[in-house]
PDB file of C-alpha atoms in Angstrom:
ATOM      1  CA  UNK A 229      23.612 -48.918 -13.430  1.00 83.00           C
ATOM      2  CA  UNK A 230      26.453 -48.467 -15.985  1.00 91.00           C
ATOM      3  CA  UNK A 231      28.386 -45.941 -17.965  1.00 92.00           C
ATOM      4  CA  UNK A 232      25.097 -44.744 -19.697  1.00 96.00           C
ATOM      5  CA  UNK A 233      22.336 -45.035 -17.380  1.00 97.00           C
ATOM      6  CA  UNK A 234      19.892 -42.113 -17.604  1.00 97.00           C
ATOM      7  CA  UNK A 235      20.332 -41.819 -13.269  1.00 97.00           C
ATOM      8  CA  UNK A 236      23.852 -41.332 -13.934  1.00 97.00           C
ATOM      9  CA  UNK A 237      23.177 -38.828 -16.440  1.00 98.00           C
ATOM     10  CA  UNK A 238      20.725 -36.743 -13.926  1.00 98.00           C
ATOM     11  CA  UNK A 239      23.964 -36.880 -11.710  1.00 97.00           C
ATOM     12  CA  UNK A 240      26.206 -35.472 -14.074  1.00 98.00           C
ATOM     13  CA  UNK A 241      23.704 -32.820 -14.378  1.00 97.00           C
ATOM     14  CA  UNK A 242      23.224 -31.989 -11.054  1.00 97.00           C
ATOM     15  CA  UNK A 243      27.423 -31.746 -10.596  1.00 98.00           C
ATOM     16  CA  UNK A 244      27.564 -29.382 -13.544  1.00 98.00           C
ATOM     17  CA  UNK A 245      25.042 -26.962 -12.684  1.00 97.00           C
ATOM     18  CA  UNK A 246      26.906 -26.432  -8.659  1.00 98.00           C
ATOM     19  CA  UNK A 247      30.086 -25.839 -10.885  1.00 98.00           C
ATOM     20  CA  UNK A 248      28.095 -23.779 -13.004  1.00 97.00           C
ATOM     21  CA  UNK A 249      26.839 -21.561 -10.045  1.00 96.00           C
ATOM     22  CA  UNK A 250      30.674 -21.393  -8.434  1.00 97.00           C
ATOM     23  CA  UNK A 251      31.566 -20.343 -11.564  1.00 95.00           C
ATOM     24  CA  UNK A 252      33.912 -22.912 -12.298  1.00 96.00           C
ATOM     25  CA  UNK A 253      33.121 -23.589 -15.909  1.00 95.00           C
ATOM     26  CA  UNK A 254      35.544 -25.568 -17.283  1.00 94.00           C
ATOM     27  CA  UNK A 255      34.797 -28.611 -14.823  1.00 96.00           C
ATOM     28  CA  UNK A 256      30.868 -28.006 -15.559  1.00 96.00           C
ATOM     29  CA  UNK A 257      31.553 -27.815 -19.266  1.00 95.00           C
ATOM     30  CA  UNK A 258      32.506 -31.992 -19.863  1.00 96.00           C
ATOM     31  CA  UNK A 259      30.313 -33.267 -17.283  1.00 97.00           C
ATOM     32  CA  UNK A 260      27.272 -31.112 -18.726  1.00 97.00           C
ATOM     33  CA  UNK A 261      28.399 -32.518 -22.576  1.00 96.00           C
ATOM     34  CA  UNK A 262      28.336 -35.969 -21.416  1.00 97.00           C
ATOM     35  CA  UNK A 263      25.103 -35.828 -19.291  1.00 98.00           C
ATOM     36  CA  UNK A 264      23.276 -34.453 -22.520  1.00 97.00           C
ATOM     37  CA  UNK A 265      24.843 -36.886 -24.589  1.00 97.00           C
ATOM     38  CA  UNK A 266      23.639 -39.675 -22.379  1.00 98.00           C
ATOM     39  CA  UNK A 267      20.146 -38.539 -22.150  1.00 98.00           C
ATOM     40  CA  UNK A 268      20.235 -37.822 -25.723  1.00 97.00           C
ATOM     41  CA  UNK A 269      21.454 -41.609 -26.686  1.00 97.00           C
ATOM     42  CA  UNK A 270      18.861 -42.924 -24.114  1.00 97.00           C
ATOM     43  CA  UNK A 271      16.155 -40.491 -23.609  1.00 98.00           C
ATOM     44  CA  UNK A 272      15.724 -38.401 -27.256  1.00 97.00           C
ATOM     45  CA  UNK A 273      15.984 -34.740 -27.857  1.00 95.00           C
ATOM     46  CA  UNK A 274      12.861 -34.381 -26.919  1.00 96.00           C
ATOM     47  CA  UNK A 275      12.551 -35.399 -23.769  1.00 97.00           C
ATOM     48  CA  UNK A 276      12.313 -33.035 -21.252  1.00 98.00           C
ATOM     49  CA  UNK A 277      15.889 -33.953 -18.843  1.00 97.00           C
ATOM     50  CA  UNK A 278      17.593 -33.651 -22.766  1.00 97.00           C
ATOM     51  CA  UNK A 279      15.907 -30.746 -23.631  1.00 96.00           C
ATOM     52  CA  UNK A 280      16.825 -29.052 -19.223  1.00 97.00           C
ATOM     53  CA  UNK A 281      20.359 -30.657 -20.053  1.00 97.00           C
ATOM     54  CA  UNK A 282      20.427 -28.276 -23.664  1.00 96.00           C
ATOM     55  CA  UNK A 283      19.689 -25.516 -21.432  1.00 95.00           C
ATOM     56  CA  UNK A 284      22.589 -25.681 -18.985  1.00 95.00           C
ATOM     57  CA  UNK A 285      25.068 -26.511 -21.796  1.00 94.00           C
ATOM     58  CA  UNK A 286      24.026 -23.381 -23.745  1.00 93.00           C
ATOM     59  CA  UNK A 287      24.209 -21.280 -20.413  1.00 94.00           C
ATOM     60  CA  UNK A 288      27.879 -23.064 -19.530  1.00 94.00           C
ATOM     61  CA  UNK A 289      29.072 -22.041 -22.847  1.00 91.00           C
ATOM     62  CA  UNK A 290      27.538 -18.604 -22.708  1.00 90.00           C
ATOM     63  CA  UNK A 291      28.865 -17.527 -19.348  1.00 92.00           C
ATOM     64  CA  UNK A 292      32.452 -19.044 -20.418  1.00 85.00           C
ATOM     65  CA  UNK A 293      34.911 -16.634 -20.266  1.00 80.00           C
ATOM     66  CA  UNK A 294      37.302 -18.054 -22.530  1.00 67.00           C
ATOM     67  CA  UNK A 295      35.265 -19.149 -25.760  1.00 57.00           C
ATOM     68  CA  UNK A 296      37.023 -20.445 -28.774  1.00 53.00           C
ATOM     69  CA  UNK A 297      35.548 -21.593 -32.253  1.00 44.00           C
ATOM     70  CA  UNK A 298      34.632 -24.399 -30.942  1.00 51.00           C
ATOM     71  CA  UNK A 299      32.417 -23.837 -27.975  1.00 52.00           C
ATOM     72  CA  UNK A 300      31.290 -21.144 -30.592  1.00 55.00           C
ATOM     73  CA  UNK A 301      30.719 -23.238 -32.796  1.00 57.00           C
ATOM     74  CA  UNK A 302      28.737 -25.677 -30.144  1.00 57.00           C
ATOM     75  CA  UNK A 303      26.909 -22.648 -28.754  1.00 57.00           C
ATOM     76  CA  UNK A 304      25.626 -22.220 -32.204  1.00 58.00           C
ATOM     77  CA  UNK A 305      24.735 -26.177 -32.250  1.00 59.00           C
ATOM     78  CA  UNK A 306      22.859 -25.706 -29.235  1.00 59.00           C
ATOM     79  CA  UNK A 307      20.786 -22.742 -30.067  1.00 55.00           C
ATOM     80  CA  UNK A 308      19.479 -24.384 -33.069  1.00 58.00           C
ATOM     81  CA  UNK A 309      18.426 -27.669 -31.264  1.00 56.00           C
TER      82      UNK A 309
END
């Protein structure tokens, strides 16, 4: 399918969000930024898997314990998308 591949991106995704729910942020964290930016590239920001994608970014950074400037400043990034 390749690096880029929208089905890849849906897996990404779906590995994020079980680190997300054990809690285990910082492995969610660059698979959730490189799912969205795949489905961004390929899909849009509009489209509904970018837009589910946003979501679980923003709630990855959110529930981060350790948040610098510049998950702040992507937390910020993401609210206004």
């Amino acid at each position: 399918l390749g690096p880029d591949h929208p089905s890849l991106a849906t897996s990404l995704n779906n590995l994020a969000a079980l680190f997300y729910d054990q809690k285990k942020y910082a492995e969610a964290r660059p698979m959730m930024r490189r799912a969205l930016g795949i489905f961004e590239a390929k899909l849009g920001a509009d489209h509904p898997n970018t837009r589910n994608a946003r979501d679980w970014m923003y709630k990855i950074e959110k529930a981060s314990p350790s948040q610098n400037k510049a998950s702040g400043s992507w937390l910020t990034k993401i609210q206004t998308m």
